[in-house]
Every structure is written in C-alpha cells, then in structure tokens.
Coordinates of C-alpha atoms in Angstrom, one line a residue:
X7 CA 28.3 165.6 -38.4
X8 CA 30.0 167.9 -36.9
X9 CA 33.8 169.4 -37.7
X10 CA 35.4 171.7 -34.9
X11 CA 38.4 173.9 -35.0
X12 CA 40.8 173.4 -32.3
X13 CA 43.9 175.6 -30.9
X14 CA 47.2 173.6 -31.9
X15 CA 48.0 172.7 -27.5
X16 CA 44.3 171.3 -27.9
X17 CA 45.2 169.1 -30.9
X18 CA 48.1 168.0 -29.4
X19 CA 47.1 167.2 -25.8
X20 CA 43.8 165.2 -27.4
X21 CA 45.9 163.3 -30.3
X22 CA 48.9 162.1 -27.4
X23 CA 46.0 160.9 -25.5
X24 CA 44.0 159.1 -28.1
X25 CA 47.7 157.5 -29.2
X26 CA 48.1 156.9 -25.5
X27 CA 45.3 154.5 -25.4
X28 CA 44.6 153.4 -28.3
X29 CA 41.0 155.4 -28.8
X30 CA 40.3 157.8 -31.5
X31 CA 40.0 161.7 -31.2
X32 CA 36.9 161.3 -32.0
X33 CA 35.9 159.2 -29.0
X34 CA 37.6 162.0 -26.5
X35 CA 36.0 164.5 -28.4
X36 CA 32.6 162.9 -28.1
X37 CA 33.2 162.0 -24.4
X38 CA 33.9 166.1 -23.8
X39 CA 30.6 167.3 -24.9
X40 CA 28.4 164.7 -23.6
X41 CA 29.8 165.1 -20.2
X42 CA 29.7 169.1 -20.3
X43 CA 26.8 169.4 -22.2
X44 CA 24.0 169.4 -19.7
X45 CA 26.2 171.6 -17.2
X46 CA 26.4 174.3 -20.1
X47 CA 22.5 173.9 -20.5
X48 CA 22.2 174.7 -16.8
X49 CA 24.2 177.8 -17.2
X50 CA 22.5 179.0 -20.2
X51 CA 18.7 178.3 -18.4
X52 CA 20.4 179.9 -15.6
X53 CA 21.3 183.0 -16.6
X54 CA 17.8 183.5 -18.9
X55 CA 16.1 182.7 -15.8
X56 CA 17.9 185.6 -14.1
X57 CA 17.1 187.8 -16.8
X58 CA 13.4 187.2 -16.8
X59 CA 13.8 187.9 -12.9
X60 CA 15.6 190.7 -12.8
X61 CA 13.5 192.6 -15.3
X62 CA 10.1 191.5 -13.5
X63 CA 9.2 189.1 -16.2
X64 CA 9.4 186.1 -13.5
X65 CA 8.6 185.9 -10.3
X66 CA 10.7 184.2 -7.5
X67 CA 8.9 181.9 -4.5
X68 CA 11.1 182.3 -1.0
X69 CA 12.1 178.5 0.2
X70 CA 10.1 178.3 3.2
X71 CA 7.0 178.0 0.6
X72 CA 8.4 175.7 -1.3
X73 CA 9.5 173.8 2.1
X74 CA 5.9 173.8 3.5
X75 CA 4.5 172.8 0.4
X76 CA 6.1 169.7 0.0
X77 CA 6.2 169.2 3.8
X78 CA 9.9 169.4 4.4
X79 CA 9.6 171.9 7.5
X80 CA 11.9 171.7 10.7

C-alpha cells in the first residue's frame, strides 16, 4: 500500500484524466511508476557506479576490449 502526496496541478491534471476515460487515479498513478521505474534505477546505479570510479573503487575497461572480446571488431 502505498499513499503519495501530490501538488494540487498534479491532482488535477491526473483526476480530469481518469474522468476523461473512465479509469481510476489509481490506474494512472500505477502506470507512472512502472513505466519510470527502471529508468530511475538506471540513474541511481549510474551515478553509484561513477562514484566507485571516480574515487578508484572501480575500474573501467576501454571498448575496444570489450569489442575484441566478444568478436565485434571492424
């Protein structure tokens, strides 16, 4: 369960379009996160990755390396 706060434009814009076709907020709501979700995973991995690089804790590979060792030279 999950109970969310949201601006009063927000409320608005997402209640006119639930009336609008007949679907609840809840639907629209649901249909938000599931479809963002994974992008704002990759951000978050993302920028701990570049943390652990940029203090030395990770090491990167260059992409020729990676290219020869799955055999996707030119």
């Amino acid at each position: 369960m999950l109970a969310i706060r949201l601006p009063e434009e927000i409320e608005n814009r997402l209640s006119a379009l639930a009336n609008a076709t007949g679907r609840t907020k809840t639907f629209y709501a649901r249909e938000a996160i599931l479809h963002h979700l994974e992008e704002l995973e990759d951000i978050y991995l993302a920028e701990a990755r570049a943390i652990k690089i940029r203090s030395g804790h990770t090491k990167t590979v260059p992409l020729e390396n990676i290219m020869a060792e799955y055999g996707l030279e030119n």
